[in-house]
């Protein structure tokens, strides 16, 4: 029929994706980049809208670009057609220089405060949406700053490419294990 749009199916309709019932925080390194604004945050917002996230969760964007929580939220709003205000309230931002360990102390303090205020039990997913050249520095500084220590579980997701050749991929794999 001309002029009528077909009803679009949900991306997750028909898939078995259980809702996450455990509280957690997501830390996105490279948060000021296009991948985060155009792909990661919209995808996370869709999961939030579909009820896949628990009530107690947060997204902490981390990058070298200087901005605060409100600027980070405005940046996402400007890239997104529809913004869920409930999701926006879960977005936070922290400036970190990936190569300077002392800036990770501030990240640890911010994470500790967010975990406490939002009752996320220290559960953290680190998502690295950064070039391979800084991946090793980030992983090393996460370890040195004790961010990875309990309470809670910790996971690291590395956006491809995983290194820039076989040798660097193997080195990165050793660093992670």
PDB file of C-alpha atoms in Angstrom, residues 35-135:
ATOM      1  CA  UNK A  35      31.957   5.223  17.448  1.00  0.00           C
ATOM      2  CA  UNK A  36      30.666   5.993  20.933  1.00  0.00           C
ATOM      3  CA  UNK A  37      28.326   8.820  19.912  1.00  0.00           C
ATOM      4  CA  UNK A  38      26.903   7.228  16.775  1.00  0.00           C
ATOM      5  CA  UNK A  39      26.917   3.515  17.597  1.00  0.00           C
ATOM      6  CA  UNK A  40      27.659   2.516  21.206  1.00  0.00           C
ATOM      7  CA  UNK A  41      25.472   4.982  23.121  1.00  0.00           C
ATOM      8  CA  UNK A  42      22.459   4.578  20.780  1.00  0.00           C
ATOM      9  CA  UNK A  43      22.766   0.782  21.072  1.00  0.00           C
ATOM     10  CA  UNK A  44      22.991   0.961  24.864  1.00  0.00           C
ATOM     11  CA  UNK A  45      20.006   3.312  24.946  1.00  0.00           C
ATOM     12  CA  UNK A  46      17.982   0.822  22.868  1.00  0.00           C
ATOM     13  CA  UNK A  47      18.839  -1.963  25.309  1.00  0.00           C
ATOM     14  CA  UNK A  48      17.794   0.329  28.167  1.00  0.00           C
ATOM     15  CA  UNK A  49      14.470   1.125  26.464  1.00  0.00           C
ATOM     16  CA  UNK A  50      13.800  -2.566  25.872  1.00  0.00           C
ATOM     17  CA  UNK A  51      14.277  -3.289  29.568  1.00  0.00           C
ATOM     18  CA  UNK A  52      17.507  -5.256  29.292  1.00  0.00           C
ATOM     19  CA  UNK A  53      19.360  -3.234  31.921  1.00  0.00           C
ATOM     20  CA  UNK A  54      18.732  -3.364  35.651  1.00  0.00           C
ATOM     21  CA  UNK A  55      17.616  -0.258  37.484  1.00  0.00           C
ATOM     22  CA  UNK A  56      21.091   0.147  38.970  1.00  0.00           C
ATOM     23  CA  UNK A  57      23.571   0.751  36.166  1.00  0.00           C
ATOM     24  CA  UNK A  58      25.596   3.594  34.706  1.00  0.00           C
ATOM     25  CA  UNK A  59      27.717   4.461  31.684  1.00  0.00           C
ATOM     26  CA  UNK A  60      30.920   6.384  32.359  1.00  0.00           C
ATOM     27  CA  UNK A  61      32.481   7.857  29.247  1.00  0.00           C
ATOM     28  CA  UNK A  62      36.249   8.277  29.457  1.00  0.00           C
ATOM     29  CA  UNK A  63      38.467  10.199  27.040  1.00  0.00           C
ATOM     30  CA  UNK A  64      41.213  12.789  26.803  1.00  0.00           C
ATOM     31  CA  UNK A  65      38.827  15.489  25.578  1.00  0.00           C
ATOM     32  CA  UNK A  66      37.997  17.996  28.292  1.00  0.00           C
ATOM     33  CA  UNK A  67      34.277  18.097  29.084  1.00  0.00           C
ATOM     34  CA  UNK A  68      31.924  17.452  31.986  1.00  0.00           C
ATOM     35  CA  UNK A  69      28.884  15.199  32.444  1.00  0.00           C
ATOM     36  CA  UNK A  70      26.460  17.758  30.981  1.00  0.00           C
ATOM     37  CA  UNK A  71      28.586  18.360  27.871  1.00  0.00           C
ATOM     38  CA  UNK A  72      28.854  14.599  27.344  1.00  0.00           C
ATOM     39  CA  UNK A  73      25.070  14.248  27.589  1.00  0.00           C
ATOM     40  CA  UNK A  74      24.511  17.187  25.212  1.00  0.00           C
ATOM     41  CA  UNK A  75      26.942  15.628  22.729  1.00  0.00           C
ATOM     42  CA  UNK A  76      24.912  12.415  22.755  1.00  0.00           C
ATOM     43  CA  UNK A  77      21.629  14.327  22.470  1.00  0.00           C
ATOM     44  CA  UNK A  78      22.882  16.204  19.407  1.00  0.00           C
ATOM     45  CA  UNK A  79      23.698  12.899  17.658  1.00  0.00           C
ATOM     46  CA  UNK A  80      20.502  11.065  18.567  1.00  0.00           C
ATOM     47  CA  UNK A  81      17.020  11.509  17.124  1.00  0.00           C
ATOM     48  CA  UNK A  82      15.218  10.317  20.245  1.00  0.00           C
ATOM     49  CA  UNK A  83      16.783  10.544  23.654  1.00  0.00           C
ATOM     50  CA  UNK A  84      15.425   8.803  26.716  1.00  0.00           C
ATOM     51  CA  UNK A  85      15.782  11.134  29.700  1.00  0.00           C
ATOM     52  CA  UNK A  86      16.088   8.161  32.073  1.00  0.00           C
ATOM     53  CA  UNK A  87      19.056   6.891  30.061  1.00  0.00           C
ATOM     54  CA  UNK A  88      20.614  10.367  29.929  1.00  0.00           C
ATOM     55  CA  UNK A  89      20.663  10.492  33.726  1.00  0.00           C
ATOM     56  CA  UNK A  90      22.804   7.342  33.699  1.00  0.00           C
ATOM     57  CA  UNK A  91      25.542   8.973  31.555  1.00  0.00           C
ATOM     58  CA  UNK A  92      28.668  10.407  33.162  1.00  0.00           C
ATOM     59  CA  UNK A  93      32.075  11.552  31.926  1.00  0.00           C
ATOM     60  CA  UNK A  94      35.660  11.572  33.197  1.00  0.00           C
ATOM     61  CA  UNK A  95      38.755  13.095  31.576  1.00  0.00           C
ATOM     62  CA  UNK A  96      41.678  10.640  31.543  1.00  0.00           C
ATOM     63  CA  UNK A  97      45.011  10.721  29.743  1.00  0.00           C
ATOM     64  CA  UNK A  98      45.472   7.076  28.765  1.00  0.00           C
ATOM     65  CA  UNK A  99      49.264   7.279  29.074  1.00  0.00           C
ATOM     66  CA  UNK A 100      49.383   8.954  32.499  1.00  0.00           C
ATOM     67  CA  UNK A 101      48.769   6.652  35.440  1.00  0.00           C
ATOM     68  CA  UNK A 102      47.983   9.506  37.823  1.00  0.00           C
ATOM     69  CA  UNK A 103      44.814  10.348  35.858  1.00  0.00           C
ATOM     70  CA  UNK A 104      43.573   6.811  36.516  1.00  0.00           C
ATOM     71  CA  UNK A 105      43.510   7.614  40.237  1.00  0.00           C
ATOM     72  CA  UNK A 106      40.801  10.178  39.480  1.00  0.00           C
ATOM     73  CA  UNK A 107      39.002   7.551  37.405  1.00  0.00           C
ATOM     74  CA  UNK A 108      39.155   5.091  40.287  1.00  0.00           C
ATOM     75  CA  UNK A 109      37.718   7.692  42.674  1.00  0.00           C
ATOM     76  CA  UNK A 110      34.912   8.525  40.238  1.00  0.00           C
ATOM     77  CA  UNK A 111      34.106   4.849  39.683  1.00  0.00           C
ATOM     78  CA  UNK A 112      34.052   4.178  43.419  1.00  0.00           C
ATOM     79  CA  UNK A 113      31.652   7.097  43.947  1.00  0.00           C
ATOM     80  CA  UNK A 114      29.347   5.991  41.103  1.00  0.00           C
ATOM     81  CA  UNK A 115      29.309   2.371  42.274  1.00  0.00           C
ATOM     82  CA  UNK A 116      28.426   3.532  45.772  1.00  0.00           C
ATOM     83  CA  UNK A 117      25.741   6.083  44.820  1.00  0.00           C
ATOM     84  CA  UNK A 118      24.083   3.800  42.252  1.00  0.00           C
ATOM     85  CA  UNK A 119      24.513   0.535  44.216  1.00  0.00           C
ATOM     86  CA  UNK A 120      26.218  -1.335  41.382  1.00  0.00           C
ATOM     87  CA  UNK A 121      28.326  -3.539  43.670  1.00  0.00           C
ATOM     88  CA  UNK A 122      31.593  -2.736  41.876  1.00  0.00           C
ATOM     89  CA  UNK A 123      30.625  -4.736  38.765  1.00  0.00           C
ATOM     90  CA  UNK A 124      32.368  -3.090  35.818  1.00  0.00           C
ATOM     91  CA  UNK A 125      32.607  -3.649  32.069  1.00  0.00           C
ATOM     92  CA  UNK A 126      35.487  -1.744  30.456  1.00  0.00           C
ATOM     93  CA  UNK A 127      34.893  -1.116  26.742  1.00  0.00           C
ATOM     94  CA  UNK A 128      37.929   0.079  24.809  1.00  0.00           C
ATOM     95  CA  UNK A 129      36.822   1.989  21.695  1.00  0.00           C
ATOM     96  CA  UNK A 130      40.317   3.346  21.098  1.00  0.00           C
ATOM     97  CA  UNK A 131      43.142   2.921  18.564  1.00  0.00           C
ATOM     98  CA  UNK A 132      45.454  -0.064  19.140  1.00  0.00           C
ATOM     99  CA  UNK A 133      48.345   2.278  20.002  1.00  0.00           C
ATOM    100  CA  UNK A 134      46.774   3.206  23.375  1.00  0.00           C
ATOM    101  CA  UNK A 135      45.096  -0.096  24.275  1.00  0.00           C
TER     102      UNK A 135
END
